[in-house]
Short mmCIF file of N, CA and C and ligand atoms in Angstrom, two decimals:
data_model
loop_
_atom_site.label_atom_id
_atom_site.label_comp_id
_atom_site.label_asym_id
_atom_site.label_seq_id
_atom_site.Cartn_x
_atom_site.Cartn_y
_atom_site.Cartn_z
N UNK A 282 -211.93 63.98 -125.07
CA UNK A 282 -212.04 64.87 -126.23
C UNK A 282 -211.55 66.27 -125.85
N UNK A 283 -210.87 66.92 -126.76
CA UNK A 283 -210.41 68.29 -126.47
C UNK A 283 -211.61 69.22 -126.27
N UNK A 284 -211.44 70.20 -125.40
CA UNK A 284 -212.53 71.14 -125.12
C UNK A 284 -213.06 71.78 -126.40
N UNK A 285 -212.14 72.14 -127.27
CA UNK A 285 -212.54 72.81 -128.51
C UNK A 285 -213.37 71.87 -129.39
N UNK A 286 -213.02 70.59 -129.41
CA UNK A 286 -213.78 69.63 -130.21
C UNK A 286 -215.16 69.37 -129.61
N UNK A 287 -215.19 69.29 -128.28
CA UNK A 287 -216.47 69.09 -127.61
C UNK A 287 -217.42 70.27 -127.91
N UNK A 288 -216.89 71.47 -127.81
CA UNK A 288 -217.70 72.66 -128.06
C UNK A 288 -218.20 72.67 -129.51
N UNK A 289 -217.30 72.37 -130.44
CA UNK A 289 -217.70 72.34 -131.86
C UNK A 289 -218.82 71.33 -132.10
N UNK A 290 -218.70 70.20 -131.45
CA UNK A 290 -219.71 69.16 -131.58
C UNK A 290 -221.07 69.66 -131.09
N UNK A 291 -221.04 70.34 -129.95
CA UNK A 291 -222.29 70.86 -129.40
C UNK A 291 -222.86 71.98 -130.28
N UNK A 292 -222.00 72.81 -130.84
CA UNK A 292 -222.48 73.85 -131.77
C UNK A 292 -223.21 73.20 -132.94
N UNK A 293 -222.60 72.17 -133.48
CA UNK A 293 -223.17 71.47 -134.64
C UNK A 293 -224.56 70.93 -134.32
N UNK A 294 -224.66 70.34 -133.13
CA UNK A 294 -225.91 69.74 -132.72
C UNK A 294 -227.01 70.79 -132.59
N UNK A 295 -226.68 71.93 -131.98
CA UNK A 295 -227.68 72.99 -131.81
C UNK A 295 -228.07 73.58 -133.17
N UNK A 296 -227.08 73.78 -134.02
CA UNK A 296 -227.39 74.34 -135.36
C UNK A 296 -228.33 73.41 -136.12
N UNK A 297 -228.09 72.10 -135.98
CA UNK A 297 -228.96 71.13 -136.67
C UNK A 297 -230.39 71.21 -136.12
N UNK A 298 -230.51 71.42 -134.81
CA UNK A 298 -231.85 71.53 -134.22
C UNK A 298 -232.57 72.78 -134.72
N UNK A 299 -231.86 73.87 -134.87
CA UNK A 299 -232.48 75.09 -135.40
C UNK A 299 -233.01 74.85 -136.81
N UNK A 300 -232.25 74.12 -137.61
CA UNK A 300 -232.69 73.82 -138.97
C UNK A 300 -233.97 73.00 -138.94
N UNK A 301 -234.01 72.06 -138.00
CA UNK A 301 -235.18 71.20 -137.87
C UNK A 301 -236.42 72.01 -137.51
N UNK A 302 -236.28 72.91 -136.55
CA UNK A 302 -237.42 73.74 -136.15
C UNK A 302 -237.95 74.50 -137.35
N UNK A 303 -237.03 75.00 -138.12
CA UNK A 303 -237.37 75.77 -139.29
C UNK A 303 -238.24 74.97 -140.25
N UNK A 304 -237.94 73.69 -140.33
CA UNK A 304 -238.62 72.85 -141.32
C UNK A 304 -239.93 72.26 -140.82
N UNK A 305 -240.10 72.20 -139.50
CA UNK A 305 -241.29 71.50 -139.02
C UNK A 305 -242.50 72.43 -138.90
N UNK A 306 -243.62 71.90 -139.32
CA UNK A 306 -244.83 72.73 -139.30
C UNK A 306 -245.72 72.40 -138.11
N UNK A 307 -245.42 71.30 -137.44
CA UNK A 307 -246.29 70.89 -136.35
C UNK A 307 -245.93 71.64 -135.08
N UNK A 308 -246.95 72.26 -134.53
CA UNK A 308 -246.73 73.15 -133.39
C UNK A 308 -246.10 72.43 -132.22
N UNK A 309 -246.63 71.23 -131.94
CA UNK A 309 -246.13 70.52 -130.77
C UNK A 309 -244.67 70.14 -130.95
N UNK A 310 -244.33 69.77 -132.16
CA UNK A 310 -242.95 69.38 -132.46
C UNK A 310 -242.01 70.58 -132.38
N UNK A 311 -242.51 71.72 -132.85
CA UNK A 311 -241.69 72.94 -132.75
C UNK A 311 -241.36 73.23 -131.30
N UNK A 312 -242.37 73.10 -130.48
CA UNK A 312 -242.17 73.39 -129.05
C UNK A 312 -241.18 72.41 -128.44
N UNK A 313 -241.31 71.13 -128.83
CA UNK A 313 -240.39 70.11 -128.31
C UNK A 313 -238.95 70.39 -128.73
N UNK A 314 -238.79 70.75 -129.99
CA UNK A 314 -237.44 71.05 -130.50
C UNK A 314 -236.88 72.27 -129.81
N UNK A 315 -237.75 73.24 -129.61
CA UNK A 315 -237.36 74.45 -128.89
C UNK A 315 -236.86 74.11 -127.49
N UNK A 316 -237.60 73.23 -126.80
CA UNK A 316 -237.19 72.83 -125.46
C UNK A 316 -235.83 72.14 -125.49
N UNK A 317 -235.63 71.34 -126.51
CA UNK A 317 -234.35 70.64 -126.61
C UNK A 317 -233.20 71.63 -126.88
N UNK A 318 -233.47 72.61 -127.72
CA UNK A 318 -232.46 73.64 -127.98
C UNK A 318 -232.13 74.37 -126.68
N UNK A 319 -233.17 74.74 -125.95
CA UNK A 319 -232.95 75.47 -124.69
C UNK A 319 -232.13 74.63 -123.72
N UNK A 320 -232.45 73.34 -123.65
CA UNK A 320 -231.72 72.42 -122.76
C UNK A 320 -230.25 72.33 -123.18
N UNK A 321 -230.01 72.12 -124.45
CA UNK A 321 -228.62 71.97 -124.92
C UNK A 321 -227.83 73.26 -124.75
N UNK A 322 -228.49 74.38 -125.02
CA UNK A 322 -227.79 75.67 -124.87
C UNK A 322 -227.46 75.96 -123.42
N UNK A 323 -228.37 75.57 -122.55
CA UNK A 323 -228.15 75.81 -121.12
C UNK A 323 -226.90 75.06 -120.64
N UNK A 324 -226.82 73.81 -121.03
CA UNK A 324 -225.65 73.00 -120.66
C UNK A 324 -224.39 73.57 -121.30
N UNK A 325 -224.52 73.89 -122.59
CA UNK A 325 -223.36 74.37 -123.34
C UNK A 325 -222.78 75.67 -122.76
N UNK A 326 -223.65 76.63 -122.51
CA UNK A 326 -223.14 77.92 -122.02
C UNK A 326 -222.59 77.76 -120.59
N UNK A 327 -223.22 76.88 -119.83
CA UNK A 327 -222.75 76.66 -118.44
C UNK A 327 -221.33 76.08 -118.43
N UNK A 328 -221.08 75.05 -119.22
CA UNK A 328 -219.73 74.45 -119.17
C UNK A 328 -218.68 75.39 -119.77
N UNK A 329 -219.10 76.22 -120.70
CA UNK A 329 -218.15 77.23 -121.20
C UNK A 329 -217.85 78.25 -120.11
N UNK A 330 -218.89 78.73 -119.47
CA UNK A 330 -218.70 79.79 -118.47
C UNK A 330 -217.96 79.29 -117.23
N UNK A 331 -218.23 78.07 -116.85
CA UNK A 331 -217.63 77.56 -115.61
C UNK A 331 -216.21 77.03 -115.82
N UNK A 332 -215.97 76.45 -116.98
CA UNK A 332 -214.68 75.77 -117.16
C UNK A 332 -213.84 76.36 -118.30
N UNK A 333 -214.47 76.56 -119.45
CA UNK A 333 -213.66 76.95 -120.61
C UNK A 333 -213.21 78.42 -120.59
N UNK A 334 -214.16 79.32 -120.40
CA UNK A 334 -213.80 80.74 -120.45
C UNK A 334 -212.76 81.15 -119.39
N UNK A 335 -212.89 80.65 -118.16
CA UNK A 335 -211.84 81.01 -117.19
C UNK A 335 -210.45 80.57 -117.66
N UNK A 336 -210.37 79.43 -118.33
CA UNK A 336 -209.08 78.97 -118.85
C UNK A 336 -208.61 79.88 -119.98
N UNK A 337 -209.54 80.34 -120.81
CA UNK A 337 -209.17 81.25 -121.90
C UNK A 337 -208.66 82.57 -121.32
N UNK A 338 -209.32 83.02 -120.28
CA UNK A 338 -208.89 84.28 -119.65
C UNK A 338 -207.47 84.17 -119.10
N UNK A 339 -207.13 83.00 -118.62
CA UNK A 339 -205.79 82.76 -118.08
C UNK A 339 -204.67 82.95 -119.10
N UNK A 340 -205.03 82.93 -120.37
CA UNK A 340 -204.02 83.19 -121.41
C UNK A 340 -203.35 84.54 -121.11
N UNK A 341 -204.14 85.45 -120.55
CA UNK A 341 -203.54 86.65 -119.97
C UNK A 341 -203.38 87.85 -120.88
N UNK A 342 -203.70 87.71 -122.16
CA UNK A 342 -203.59 88.87 -123.05
C UNK A 342 -204.88 89.69 -122.98
N UNK A 343 -204.78 90.96 -123.41
CA UNK A 343 -206.00 91.78 -123.38
C UNK A 343 -206.98 91.28 -124.44
N UNK A 344 -206.45 90.76 -125.53
CA UNK A 344 -207.32 90.18 -126.58
C UNK A 344 -208.15 89.03 -126.00
N UNK A 345 -207.49 88.18 -125.22
CA UNK A 345 -208.19 87.04 -124.62
C UNK A 345 -209.28 87.51 -123.68
N UNK A 346 -208.99 88.50 -122.83
CA UNK A 346 -210.07 88.91 -121.93
C UNK A 346 -211.18 89.64 -122.65
N UNK A 347 -210.84 90.38 -123.70
CA UNK A 347 -211.91 91.00 -124.51
C UNK A 347 -212.85 89.95 -125.10
N UNK A 348 -212.24 88.92 -125.65
CA UNK A 348 -213.06 87.84 -126.25
C UNK A 348 -213.97 87.20 -125.23
N UNK A 349 -213.42 86.95 -124.05
CA UNK A 349 -214.20 86.29 -123.00
C UNK A 349 -215.32 87.21 -122.51
N UNK A 350 -214.99 88.49 -122.31
CA UNK A 350 -216.03 89.44 -121.87
C UNK A 350 -217.18 89.48 -122.87
N UNK A 351 -216.82 89.54 -124.14
CA UNK A 351 -217.85 89.61 -125.18
C UNK A 351 -218.69 88.33 -125.20
N UNK A 352 -218.01 87.21 -125.01
CA UNK A 352 -218.72 85.92 -125.02
C UNK A 352 -219.75 85.85 -123.90
N UNK A 353 -219.37 86.30 -122.70
CA UNK A 353 -220.34 86.30 -121.59
C UNK A 353 -221.55 87.17 -121.92
N UNK A 354 -221.30 88.33 -122.54
CA UNK A 354 -222.42 89.22 -122.89
C UNK A 354 -223.33 88.57 -123.92
N UNK A 355 -222.73 87.88 -124.87
CA UNK A 355 -223.55 87.21 -125.88
C UNK A 355 -224.38 86.07 -125.26
N UNK A 356 -223.78 85.36 -124.34
CA UNK A 356 -224.56 84.33 -123.63
C UNK A 356 -225.75 84.98 -122.91
N UNK A 357 -225.48 86.14 -122.34
CA UNK A 357 -226.53 86.85 -121.61
C UNK A 357 -227.71 87.18 -122.52
N UNK A 358 -227.41 87.65 -123.74
CA UNK A 358 -228.48 87.98 -124.69
C UNK A 358 -229.24 86.72 -125.10
N UNK A 359 -228.50 85.65 -125.34
CA UNK A 359 -229.14 84.37 -125.68
C UNK A 359 -230.09 83.95 -124.55
N UNK A 360 -229.63 84.09 -123.32
CA UNK A 360 -230.47 83.76 -122.16
C UNK A 360 -231.76 84.56 -122.13
N UNK A 361 -231.65 85.84 -122.45
CA UNK A 361 -232.84 86.70 -122.43
C UNK A 361 -233.87 86.22 -123.44
N UNK A 362 -233.40 85.91 -124.65
CA UNK A 362 -234.34 85.46 -125.68
C UNK A 362 -234.93 84.11 -125.30
N UNK A 363 -234.08 83.21 -124.81
CA UNK A 363 -234.57 81.89 -124.38
C UNK A 363 -235.65 82.03 -123.31
N UNK A 364 -235.45 82.97 -122.41
CA UNK A 364 -236.39 83.17 -121.32
C UNK A 364 -237.75 83.64 -121.79
N UNK A 365 -237.78 84.28 -122.95
CA UNK A 365 -239.06 84.80 -123.46
C UNK A 365 -239.85 83.76 -124.24
N UNK A 366 -239.14 82.78 -124.77
CA UNK A 366 -239.81 81.83 -125.67
C UNK A 366 -240.99 81.06 -125.05
N UNK A 367 -240.88 80.66 -123.78
CA UNK A 367 -242.01 79.90 -123.23
C UNK A 367 -243.33 80.67 -123.26
N UNK A 368 -243.26 81.99 -123.28
CA UNK A 368 -244.50 82.78 -123.30
C UNK A 368 -245.05 83.01 -124.70
N UNK A 369 -244.28 82.60 -125.70
CA UNK A 369 -244.74 82.87 -127.06
C UNK A 369 -245.35 81.61 -127.67
N UNK A 370 -246.53 81.77 -128.24
CA UNK A 370 -247.22 80.66 -128.88
C UNK A 370 -246.47 80.23 -130.15
N UNK A 371 -246.13 78.92 -130.25
CA UNK A 371 -245.40 78.46 -131.43
C UNK A 371 -246.15 78.70 -132.74
N UNK A 372 -247.46 78.96 -132.64
CA UNK A 372 -248.22 79.23 -133.86
C UNK A 372 -248.12 80.70 -134.28
N UNK A 373 -247.74 81.49 -133.32
CA UNK A 373 -247.64 82.93 -133.54
C UNK A 373 -246.43 83.25 -134.42
N UNK A 374 -246.56 84.26 -135.27
CA UNK A 374 -245.45 84.66 -136.13
C UNK A 374 -244.26 85.13 -135.30
N UNK A 375 -244.53 85.64 -134.12
CA UNK A 375 -243.43 86.12 -133.26
C UNK A 375 -242.52 84.98 -132.82
N UNK A 376 -243.10 83.78 -132.70
CA UNK A 376 -242.28 82.63 -132.32
C UNK A 376 -241.20 82.40 -133.38
N UNK A 377 -241.64 82.37 -134.64
CA UNK A 377 -240.68 82.16 -135.73
C UNK A 377 -239.65 83.28 -135.77
N UNK A 378 -240.11 84.51 -135.55
CA UNK A 378 -239.19 85.65 -135.57
C UNK A 378 -238.15 85.52 -134.46
N UNK A 379 -238.62 85.15 -133.27
CA UNK A 379 -237.69 85.01 -132.15
C UNK A 379 -236.71 83.87 -132.39
N UNK A 380 -237.21 82.78 -132.95
CA UNK A 380 -236.33 81.65 -133.24
C UNK A 380 -235.25 82.06 -134.24
N UNK A 381 -235.65 82.85 -135.24
CA UNK A 381 -234.68 83.30 -136.23
C UNK A 381 -233.61 84.16 -135.58
N UNK A 382 -234.04 85.09 -134.75
CA UNK A 382 -233.08 85.96 -134.07
C UNK A 382 -232.15 85.13 -133.17
N UNK A 383 -232.74 84.21 -132.44
CA UNK A 383 -231.95 83.36 -131.55
C UNK A 383 -230.93 82.54 -132.35
N UNK A 384 -231.39 81.98 -133.45
CA UNK A 384 -230.46 81.14 -134.21
C UNK A 384 -229.34 81.97 -134.83
N UNK A 385 -229.65 83.19 -135.24
CA UNK A 385 -228.60 84.06 -135.79
C UNK A 385 -227.59 84.47 -134.71
N UNK A 386 -228.12 84.74 -133.53
CA UNK A 386 -227.24 85.07 -132.40
C UNK A 386 -226.28 83.93 -132.09
N UNK A 387 -226.87 82.75 -131.99
CA UNK A 387 -226.07 81.57 -131.63
C UNK A 387 -225.04 81.29 -132.71
N UNK A 388 -225.48 81.40 -133.95
CA UNK A 388 -224.56 81.12 -135.06
C UNK A 388 -223.38 82.10 -135.06
N UNK A 389 -223.68 83.36 -134.91
CA UNK A 389 -222.63 84.38 -134.87
C UNK A 389 -221.66 84.12 -133.72
N UNK A 390 -222.23 83.82 -132.57
CA UNK A 390 -221.42 83.59 -131.38
C UNK A 390 -220.54 82.34 -131.55
N UNK A 391 -221.13 81.28 -132.04
CA UNK A 391 -220.38 80.03 -132.23
C UNK A 391 -219.26 80.22 -133.25
N UNK A 392 -219.55 80.97 -134.31
CA UNK A 392 -218.52 81.22 -135.33
C UNK A 392 -217.35 81.99 -134.74
N UNK A 393 -217.66 82.97 -133.90
CA UNK A 393 -216.56 83.73 -133.28
C UNK A 393 -215.71 82.85 -132.38
N UNK A 394 -216.36 81.97 -131.65
CA UNK A 394 -215.58 81.05 -130.81
C UNK A 394 -214.67 80.19 -131.68
N UNK A 395 -215.26 79.63 -132.70
CA UNK A 395 -214.49 78.67 -133.52
C UNK A 395 -213.41 79.36 -134.35
N UNK A 396 -213.72 80.55 -134.87
CA UNK A 396 -212.78 81.19 -135.80
C UNK A 396 -211.74 82.07 -135.10
N UNK A 397 -212.10 82.61 -133.92
CA UNK A 397 -211.16 83.52 -133.25
C UNK A 397 -210.61 82.97 -131.94
N UNK A 398 -211.52 82.49 -131.12
CA UNK A 398 -211.08 82.05 -129.80
C UNK A 398 -210.28 80.74 -129.88
N UNK A 399 -210.76 79.80 -130.65
CA UNK A 399 -210.12 78.47 -130.67
C UNK A 399 -208.70 78.47 -131.22
N UNK A 400 -208.45 79.17 -132.35
CA UNK A 400 -207.06 79.16 -132.84
C UNK A 400 -206.09 79.70 -131.79
N UNK A 401 -206.54 80.73 -131.05
CA UNK A 401 -205.69 81.27 -130.00
C UNK A 401 -205.49 80.23 -128.89
N UNK A 402 -206.57 79.53 -128.54
CA UNK A 402 -206.47 78.52 -127.48
C UNK A 402 -205.55 77.37 -127.88
N UNK A 403 -205.66 76.95 -129.13
CA UNK A 403 -204.81 75.85 -129.60
C UNK A 403 -203.34 76.24 -129.41
N UNK A 404 -203.06 77.50 -129.72
CA UNK A 404 -201.68 77.97 -129.64
C UNK A 404 -201.23 78.15 -128.19
N UNK A 405 -202.07 78.80 -127.39
CA UNK A 405 -201.61 79.23 -126.05
C UNK A 405 -201.88 78.20 -124.95
N UNK A 406 -202.91 77.41 -125.10
CA UNK A 406 -203.21 76.45 -124.02
C UNK A 406 -202.60 75.08 -124.30
N UNK A 407 -202.56 74.73 -125.56
CA UNK A 407 -201.93 73.46 -125.90
C UNK A 407 -202.88 72.28 -125.78
N UNK A 408 -202.45 71.21 -126.38
CA UNK A 408 -203.29 70.03 -126.54
C UNK A 408 -203.67 69.37 -125.21
N UNK A 409 -202.70 69.20 -124.32
CA UNK A 409 -202.97 68.49 -123.07
C UNK A 409 -203.96 69.25 -122.19
N UNK A 410 -203.76 70.55 -122.14
CA UNK A 410 -204.66 71.38 -121.33
C UNK A 410 -206.07 71.33 -121.91
N UNK A 411 -206.18 71.41 -123.22
CA UNK A 411 -207.50 71.37 -123.87
C UNK A 411 -208.17 70.02 -123.64
N UNK A 412 -207.36 68.99 -123.65
CA UNK A 412 -207.87 67.64 -123.40
C UNK A 412 -208.43 67.54 -121.96
N UNK A 413 -207.66 68.04 -121.00
CA UNK A 413 -208.08 67.97 -119.60
C UNK A 413 -209.35 68.81 -119.37
N UNK A 414 -209.39 69.98 -119.99
CA UNK A 414 -210.58 70.84 -119.86
C UNK A 414 -211.79 70.14 -120.47
N UNK A 415 -211.56 69.53 -121.61
CA UNK A 415 -212.65 68.83 -122.31
C UNK A 415 -213.25 67.73 -121.46
N UNK A 416 -212.39 67.01 -120.76
CA UNK A 416 -212.90 65.93 -119.91
C UNK A 416 -213.75 66.47 -118.77
N UNK A 417 -213.28 67.55 -118.16
CA UNK A 417 -214.08 68.15 -117.08
C UNK A 417 -215.41 68.67 -117.61
N UNK A 418 -215.37 69.27 -118.80
CA UNK A 418 -216.61 69.82 -119.38
C UNK A 418 -217.61 68.71 -119.71
N UNK A 419 -217.07 67.62 -120.25
CA UNK A 419 -217.93 66.48 -120.59
C UNK A 419 -218.63 65.95 -119.33
N UNK A 420 -217.85 65.87 -118.26
CA UNK A 420 -218.39 65.37 -117.00
C UNK A 420 -219.50 66.27 -116.47
N UNK A 421 -219.24 67.56 -116.52
CA UNK A 421 -220.23 68.51 -116.03
C UNK A 421 -221.49 68.45 -116.90
N UNK A 422 -221.31 68.33 -118.20
CA UNK A 422 -222.45 68.26 -119.11
C UNK A 422 -223.29 67.03 -118.81
N UNK A 423 -222.63 65.93 -118.57
CA UNK A 423 -223.38 64.71 -118.25
C UNK A 423 -224.12 64.84 -116.93
N UNK A 424 -223.48 65.51 -115.98
CA UNK A 424 -224.13 65.76 -114.70
C UNK A 424 -225.39 66.60 -114.85
N UNK A 425 -225.43 67.42 -115.91
CA UNK A 425 -226.60 68.26 -116.15
C UNK A 425 -227.60 67.58 -117.07
N UNK A 426 -227.35 66.34 -117.40
CA UNK A 426 -228.33 65.59 -118.19
C UNK A 426 -228.05 65.53 -119.68
N UNK A 427 -226.83 65.85 -120.07
CA UNK A 427 -226.48 65.73 -121.49
C UNK A 427 -226.31 64.25 -121.82
N UNK A 428 -226.69 63.92 -123.02
CA UNK A 428 -226.49 62.54 -123.47
C UNK A 428 -225.02 62.35 -123.80
N UNK A 429 -224.51 61.18 -123.44
CA UNK A 429 -223.12 60.90 -123.81
C UNK A 429 -223.09 60.64 -125.31
N UNK A 430 -222.18 61.34 -125.96
CA UNK A 430 -222.05 61.12 -127.40
C UNK A 430 -220.74 60.41 -127.66
N UNK A 431 -220.74 59.61 -128.68
CA UNK A 431 -219.52 58.88 -129.03
C UNK A 431 -218.38 59.88 -129.31
N UNK A 432 -217.22 59.56 -128.78
CA UNK A 432 -216.07 60.46 -128.97
C UNK A 432 -215.50 60.29 -130.32
FE1 LIG B 184 -220.24 80.50 -125.97
FE1 LIG B 185 -220.10 77.86 -127.71
#
């Protein structure tokens, strides 16, 4: 699968989980969904940072490096919020507030990748390169415990 398609698939999955958390009233289930979101985001940001972003930076334009720099910073903010969640009681109103902020962050970040970074990558990296990157990313994700999803 192309790297861009793999990433889009993972974005979709995380967004769906955020919707689920929003709808569930059971504390234990909220916590479980939260853990799953944290797990998926950890894998997702890692394969982007280790494999995808370095390839995007190689495009060599200042626009490309700006996008990549910003993406790393956004991952950093996501990490900070994720790190705080285990200390917050899912029954507490702050849990819902933090989840909302986290989901907005992730959504904004994912949209920027899909709407700005990917069109540039399609043009400058090309199909074969994206395919090869995607395969490496899939492998790394599976090594980190991601479930294999049908291509
Ligand atoms: Fe990202
Ligand atoms: Fe992403």
